[in-house]
PDB file of C-alpha atoms in Angstrom:
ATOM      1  CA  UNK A   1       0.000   0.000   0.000  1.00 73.00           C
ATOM      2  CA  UNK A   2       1.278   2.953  -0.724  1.00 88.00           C
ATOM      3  CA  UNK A   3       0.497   6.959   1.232  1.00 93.00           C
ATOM      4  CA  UNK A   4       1.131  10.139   0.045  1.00 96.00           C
ATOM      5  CA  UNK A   5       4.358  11.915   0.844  1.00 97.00           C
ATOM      6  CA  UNK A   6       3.389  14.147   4.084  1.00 96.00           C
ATOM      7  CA  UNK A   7       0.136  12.782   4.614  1.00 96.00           C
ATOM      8  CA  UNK A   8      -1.113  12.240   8.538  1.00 96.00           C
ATOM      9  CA  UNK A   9      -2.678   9.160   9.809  1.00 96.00           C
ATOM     10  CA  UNK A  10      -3.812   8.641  13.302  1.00 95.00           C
ATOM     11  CA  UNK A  11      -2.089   5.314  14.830  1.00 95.00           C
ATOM     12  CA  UNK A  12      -3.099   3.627  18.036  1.00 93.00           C
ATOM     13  CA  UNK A  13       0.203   2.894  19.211  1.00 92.00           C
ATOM     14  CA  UNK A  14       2.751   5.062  20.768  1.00 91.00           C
ATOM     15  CA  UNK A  15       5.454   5.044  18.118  1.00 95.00           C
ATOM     16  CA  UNK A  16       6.338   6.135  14.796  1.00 97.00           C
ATOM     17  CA  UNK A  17       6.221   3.379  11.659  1.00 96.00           C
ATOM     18  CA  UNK A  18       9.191   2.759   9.630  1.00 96.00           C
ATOM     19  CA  UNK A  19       9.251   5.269   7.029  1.00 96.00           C
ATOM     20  CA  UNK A  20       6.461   7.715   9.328  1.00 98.00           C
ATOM     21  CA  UNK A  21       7.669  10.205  12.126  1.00 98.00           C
ATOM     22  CA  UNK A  22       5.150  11.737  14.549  1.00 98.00           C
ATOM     23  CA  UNK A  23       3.309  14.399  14.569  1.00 97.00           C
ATOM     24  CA  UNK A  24       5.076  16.143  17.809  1.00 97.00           C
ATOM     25  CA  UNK A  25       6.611  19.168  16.354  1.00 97.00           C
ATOM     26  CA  UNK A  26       9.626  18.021  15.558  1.00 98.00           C
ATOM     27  CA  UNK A  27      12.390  19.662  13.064  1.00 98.00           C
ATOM     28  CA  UNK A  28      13.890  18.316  10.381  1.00 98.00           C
ATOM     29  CA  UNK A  29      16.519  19.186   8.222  1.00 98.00           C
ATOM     30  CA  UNK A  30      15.526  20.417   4.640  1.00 98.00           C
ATOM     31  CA  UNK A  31      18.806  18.418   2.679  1.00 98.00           C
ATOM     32  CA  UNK A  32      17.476  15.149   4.617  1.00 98.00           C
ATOM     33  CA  UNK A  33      13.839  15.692   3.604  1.00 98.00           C
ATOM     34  CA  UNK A  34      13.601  17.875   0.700  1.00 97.00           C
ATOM     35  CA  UNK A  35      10.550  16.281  -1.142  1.00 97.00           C
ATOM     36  CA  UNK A  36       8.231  16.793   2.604  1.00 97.00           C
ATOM     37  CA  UNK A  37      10.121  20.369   2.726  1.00 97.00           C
ATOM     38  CA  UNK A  38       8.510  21.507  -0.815  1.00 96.00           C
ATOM     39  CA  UNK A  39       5.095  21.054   0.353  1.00 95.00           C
ATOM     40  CA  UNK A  40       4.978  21.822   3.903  1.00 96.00           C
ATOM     41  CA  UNK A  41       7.280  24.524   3.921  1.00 96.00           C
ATOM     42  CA  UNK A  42       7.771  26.806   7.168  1.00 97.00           C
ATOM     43  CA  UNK A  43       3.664  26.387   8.113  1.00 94.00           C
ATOM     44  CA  UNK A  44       4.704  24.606  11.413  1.00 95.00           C
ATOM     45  CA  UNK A  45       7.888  26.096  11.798  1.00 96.00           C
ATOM     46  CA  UNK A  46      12.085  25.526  11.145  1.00 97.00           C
ATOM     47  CA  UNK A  47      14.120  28.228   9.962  1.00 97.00           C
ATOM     48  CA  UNK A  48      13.449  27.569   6.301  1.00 97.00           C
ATOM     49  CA  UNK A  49      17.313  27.647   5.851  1.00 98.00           C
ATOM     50  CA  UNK A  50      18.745  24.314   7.119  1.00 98.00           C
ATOM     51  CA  UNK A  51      15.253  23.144   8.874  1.00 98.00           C
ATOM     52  CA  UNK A  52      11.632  22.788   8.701  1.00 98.00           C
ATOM     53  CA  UNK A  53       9.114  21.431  11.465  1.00 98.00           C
ATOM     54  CA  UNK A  54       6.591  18.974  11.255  1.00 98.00           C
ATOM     55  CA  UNK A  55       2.952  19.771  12.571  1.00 96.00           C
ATOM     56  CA  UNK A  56       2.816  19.977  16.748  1.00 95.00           C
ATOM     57  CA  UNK A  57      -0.728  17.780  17.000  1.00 93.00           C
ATOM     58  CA  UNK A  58      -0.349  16.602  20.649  1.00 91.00           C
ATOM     59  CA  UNK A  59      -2.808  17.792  22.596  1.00 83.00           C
ATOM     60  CA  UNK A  60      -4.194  19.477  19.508  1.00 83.00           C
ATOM     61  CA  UNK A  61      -7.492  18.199  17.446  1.00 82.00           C
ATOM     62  CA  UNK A  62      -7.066  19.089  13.161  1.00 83.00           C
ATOM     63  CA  UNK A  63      -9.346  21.582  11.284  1.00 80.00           C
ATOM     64  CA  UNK A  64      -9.319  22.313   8.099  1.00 76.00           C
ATOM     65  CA  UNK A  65      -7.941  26.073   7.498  1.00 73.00           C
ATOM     66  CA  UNK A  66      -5.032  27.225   6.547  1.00 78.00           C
ATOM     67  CA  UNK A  67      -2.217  24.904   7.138  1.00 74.00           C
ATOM     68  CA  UNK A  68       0.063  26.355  10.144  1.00 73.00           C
ATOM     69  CA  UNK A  69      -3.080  28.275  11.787  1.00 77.00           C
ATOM     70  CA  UNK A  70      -4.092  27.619  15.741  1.00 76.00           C
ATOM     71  CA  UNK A  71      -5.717  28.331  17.921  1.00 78.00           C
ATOM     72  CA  UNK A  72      -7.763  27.247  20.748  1.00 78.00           C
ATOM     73  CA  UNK A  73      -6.395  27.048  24.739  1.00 77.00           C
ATOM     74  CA  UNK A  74      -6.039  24.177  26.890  1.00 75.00           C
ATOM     75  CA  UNK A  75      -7.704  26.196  30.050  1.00 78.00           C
ATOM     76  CA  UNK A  76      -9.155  29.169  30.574  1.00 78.00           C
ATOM     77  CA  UNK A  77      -9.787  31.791  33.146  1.00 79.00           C
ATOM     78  CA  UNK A  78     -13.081  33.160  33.463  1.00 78.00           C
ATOM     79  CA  UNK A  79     -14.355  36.443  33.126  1.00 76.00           C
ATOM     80  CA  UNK A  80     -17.311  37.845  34.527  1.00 73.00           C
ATOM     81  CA  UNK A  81     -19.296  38.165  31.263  1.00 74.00           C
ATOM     82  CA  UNK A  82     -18.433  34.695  30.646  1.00 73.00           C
ATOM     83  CA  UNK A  83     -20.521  33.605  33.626  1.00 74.00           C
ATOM     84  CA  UNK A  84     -23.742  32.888  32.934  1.00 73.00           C
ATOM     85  CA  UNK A  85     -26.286  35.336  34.287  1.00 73.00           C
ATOM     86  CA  UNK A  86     -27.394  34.006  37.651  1.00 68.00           C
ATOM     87  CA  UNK A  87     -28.471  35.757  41.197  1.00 67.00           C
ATOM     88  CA  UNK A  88     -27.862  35.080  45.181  1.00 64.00           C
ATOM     89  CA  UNK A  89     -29.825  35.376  47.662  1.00 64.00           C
ATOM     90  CA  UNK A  90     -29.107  37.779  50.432  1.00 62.00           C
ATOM     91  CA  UNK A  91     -30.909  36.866  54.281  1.00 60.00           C
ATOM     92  CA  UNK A  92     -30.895  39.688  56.367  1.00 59.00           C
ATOM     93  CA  UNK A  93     -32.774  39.593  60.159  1.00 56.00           C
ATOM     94  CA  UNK A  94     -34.595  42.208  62.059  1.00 57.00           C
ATOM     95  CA  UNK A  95     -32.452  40.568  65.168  1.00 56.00           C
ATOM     96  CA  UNK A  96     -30.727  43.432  67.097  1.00 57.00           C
ATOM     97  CA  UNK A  97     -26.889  43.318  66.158  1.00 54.00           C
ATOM     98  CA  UNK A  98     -26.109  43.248  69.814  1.00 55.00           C
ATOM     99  CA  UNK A  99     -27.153  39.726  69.843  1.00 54.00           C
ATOM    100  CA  UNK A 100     -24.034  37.362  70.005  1.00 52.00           C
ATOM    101  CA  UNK A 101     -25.193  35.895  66.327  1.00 52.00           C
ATOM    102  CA  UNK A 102     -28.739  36.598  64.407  1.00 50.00           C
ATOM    103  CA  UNK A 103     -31.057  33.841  64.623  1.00 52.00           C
ATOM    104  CA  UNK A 104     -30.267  31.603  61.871  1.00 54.00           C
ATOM    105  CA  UNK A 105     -26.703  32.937  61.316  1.00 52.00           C
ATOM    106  CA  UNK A 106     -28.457  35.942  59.082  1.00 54.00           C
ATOM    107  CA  UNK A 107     -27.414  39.476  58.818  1.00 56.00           C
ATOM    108  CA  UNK A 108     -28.904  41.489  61.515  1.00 54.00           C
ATOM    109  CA  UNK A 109     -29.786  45.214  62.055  1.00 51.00           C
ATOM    110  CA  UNK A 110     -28.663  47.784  64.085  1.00 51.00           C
ATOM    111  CA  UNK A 111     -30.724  48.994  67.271  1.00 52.00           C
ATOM    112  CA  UNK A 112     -31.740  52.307  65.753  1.00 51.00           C
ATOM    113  CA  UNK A 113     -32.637  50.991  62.435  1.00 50.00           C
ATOM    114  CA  UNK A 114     -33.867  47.242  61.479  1.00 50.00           C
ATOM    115  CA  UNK A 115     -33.619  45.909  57.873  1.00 51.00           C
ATOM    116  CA  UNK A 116     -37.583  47.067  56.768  1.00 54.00           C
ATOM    117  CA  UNK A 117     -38.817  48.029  53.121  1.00 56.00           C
ATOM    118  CA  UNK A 118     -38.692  51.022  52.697  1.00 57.00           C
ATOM    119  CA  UNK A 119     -35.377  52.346  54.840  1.00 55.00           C
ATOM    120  CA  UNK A 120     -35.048  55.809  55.398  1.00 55.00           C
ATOM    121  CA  UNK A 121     -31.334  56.300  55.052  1.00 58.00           C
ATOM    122  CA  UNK A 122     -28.547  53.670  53.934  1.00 60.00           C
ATOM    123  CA  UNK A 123     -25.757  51.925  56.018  1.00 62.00           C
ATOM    124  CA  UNK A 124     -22.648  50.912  54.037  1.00 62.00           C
ATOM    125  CA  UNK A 125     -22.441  47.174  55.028  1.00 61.00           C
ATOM    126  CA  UNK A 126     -19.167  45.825  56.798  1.00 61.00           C
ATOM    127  CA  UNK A 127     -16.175  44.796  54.024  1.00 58.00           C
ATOM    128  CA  UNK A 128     -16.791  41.316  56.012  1.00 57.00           C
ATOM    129  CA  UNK A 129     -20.501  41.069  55.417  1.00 58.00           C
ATOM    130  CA  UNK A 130     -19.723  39.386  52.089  1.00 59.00           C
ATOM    131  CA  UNK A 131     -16.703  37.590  50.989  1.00 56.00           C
ATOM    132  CA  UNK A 132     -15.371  36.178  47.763  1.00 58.00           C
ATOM    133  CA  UNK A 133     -15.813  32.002  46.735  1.00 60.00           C
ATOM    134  CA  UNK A 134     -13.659  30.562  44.349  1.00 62.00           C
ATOM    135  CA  UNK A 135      -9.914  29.935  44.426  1.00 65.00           C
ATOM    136  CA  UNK A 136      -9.092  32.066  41.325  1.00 68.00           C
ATOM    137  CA  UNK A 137      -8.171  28.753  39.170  1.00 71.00           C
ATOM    138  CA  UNK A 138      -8.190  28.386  35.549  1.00 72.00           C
ATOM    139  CA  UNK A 139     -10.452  25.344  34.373  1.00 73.00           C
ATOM    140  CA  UNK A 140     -10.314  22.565  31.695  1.00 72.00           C
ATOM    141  CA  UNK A 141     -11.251  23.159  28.679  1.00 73.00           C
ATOM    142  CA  UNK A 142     -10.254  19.960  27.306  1.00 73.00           C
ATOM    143  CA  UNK A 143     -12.936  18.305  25.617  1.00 77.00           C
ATOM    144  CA  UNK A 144     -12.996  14.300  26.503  1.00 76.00           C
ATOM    145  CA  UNK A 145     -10.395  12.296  24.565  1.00 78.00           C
ATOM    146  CA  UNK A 146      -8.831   8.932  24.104  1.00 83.00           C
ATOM    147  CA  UNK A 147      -4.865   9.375  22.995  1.00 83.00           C
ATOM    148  CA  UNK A 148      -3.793   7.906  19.627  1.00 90.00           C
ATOM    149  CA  UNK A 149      -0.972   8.991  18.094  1.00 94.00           C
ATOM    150  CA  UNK A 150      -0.833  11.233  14.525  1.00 96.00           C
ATOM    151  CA  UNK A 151       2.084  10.217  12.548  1.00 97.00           C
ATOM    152  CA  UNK A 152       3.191  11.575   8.803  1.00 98.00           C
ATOM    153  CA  UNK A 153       4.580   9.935   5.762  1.00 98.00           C
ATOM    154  CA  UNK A 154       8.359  10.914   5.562  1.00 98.00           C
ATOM    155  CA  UNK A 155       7.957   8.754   2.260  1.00 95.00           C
ATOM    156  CA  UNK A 156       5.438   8.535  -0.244  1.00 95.00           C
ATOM    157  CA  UNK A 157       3.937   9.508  -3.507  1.00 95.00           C
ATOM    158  CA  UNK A 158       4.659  12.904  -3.891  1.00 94.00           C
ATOM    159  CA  UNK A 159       1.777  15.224  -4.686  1.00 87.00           C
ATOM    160  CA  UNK A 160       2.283  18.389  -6.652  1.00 81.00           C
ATOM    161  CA  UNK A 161       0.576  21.451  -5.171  1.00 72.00           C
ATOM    162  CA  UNK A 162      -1.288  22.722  -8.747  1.00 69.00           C
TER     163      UNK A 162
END
């Protein structure tokens, strides 16, 4: 059977074939591999002098665009108009703040003025009343996967470009 020169096939074990390299990056140099150099070029890297690289698909799932292009991140941090819309709910008691804790561990008032409708002036709450949640982590963005390995001809059929 024969394969194109520089074409990628997905193999399920975790080396190269004879006459295949993987799919990890790797440079080569352009008087070794000429043939592979004329059609891939410097899309996935090399210096386009003495060496070229081959394309980096760990990790990495193939679309069709422009050869070279990525994009895509691995994790992510969140922003706050990422998160979707949602609201908390906020207890407050009519318990005196003198007591040792509100009933039911709720905010509580003040003597001179408890939490009612319609307040007639506003109290700046304590920096403590609410706190932050989260531990200020990236998360996976990884979508689920079972590892094969992506390996290219380094011999072949070669394939003009017209």
């Amino acid at each position: 059977m024969e394969f194109f020169l520089g074409e990628i096939k997905l193999f399920p074990f975790p080396f190269a074939p004879e006459g295949w390299a993987l799919c990890d990056g790797q440079l080569l140099q352009i008087n070794q591999h000429y043939a592979l150099y004329s059609l891939l070029g410097t899309a996935y890297g090399g210096d386009g002098i003495t060496t070229f690289a081959l394309p980096d698909l760990r990790g990495r799932v193939p679309i069709h665009l422009e050869a070279g292009q990525t994009g895509g991140v691995e994790t992510q941090w969140l922003t706050v108009s990422q998160i979707p819309r949602h609201t908390h709910t906020f207890y407050a008691s009519t318990t005196f703040s003198d007591e040792r804790e509100a009933v039911g561990n709720l905010l509580a008032s003040d003597e001179r003025m408890p939490y009612k409708k319609n307040p007639i002036s506003t109290v700046n709450m304590s920096n403590v009343a609410l706190s932050y949640s989260g531990e200020a982590q990236v998360h996976n963005n990884m979508q689920p996967y079972t590892v094969s390995n992506f390996c290219i001809a380094l011999e072949g059929v070669y394939s003009n470009k017209n």
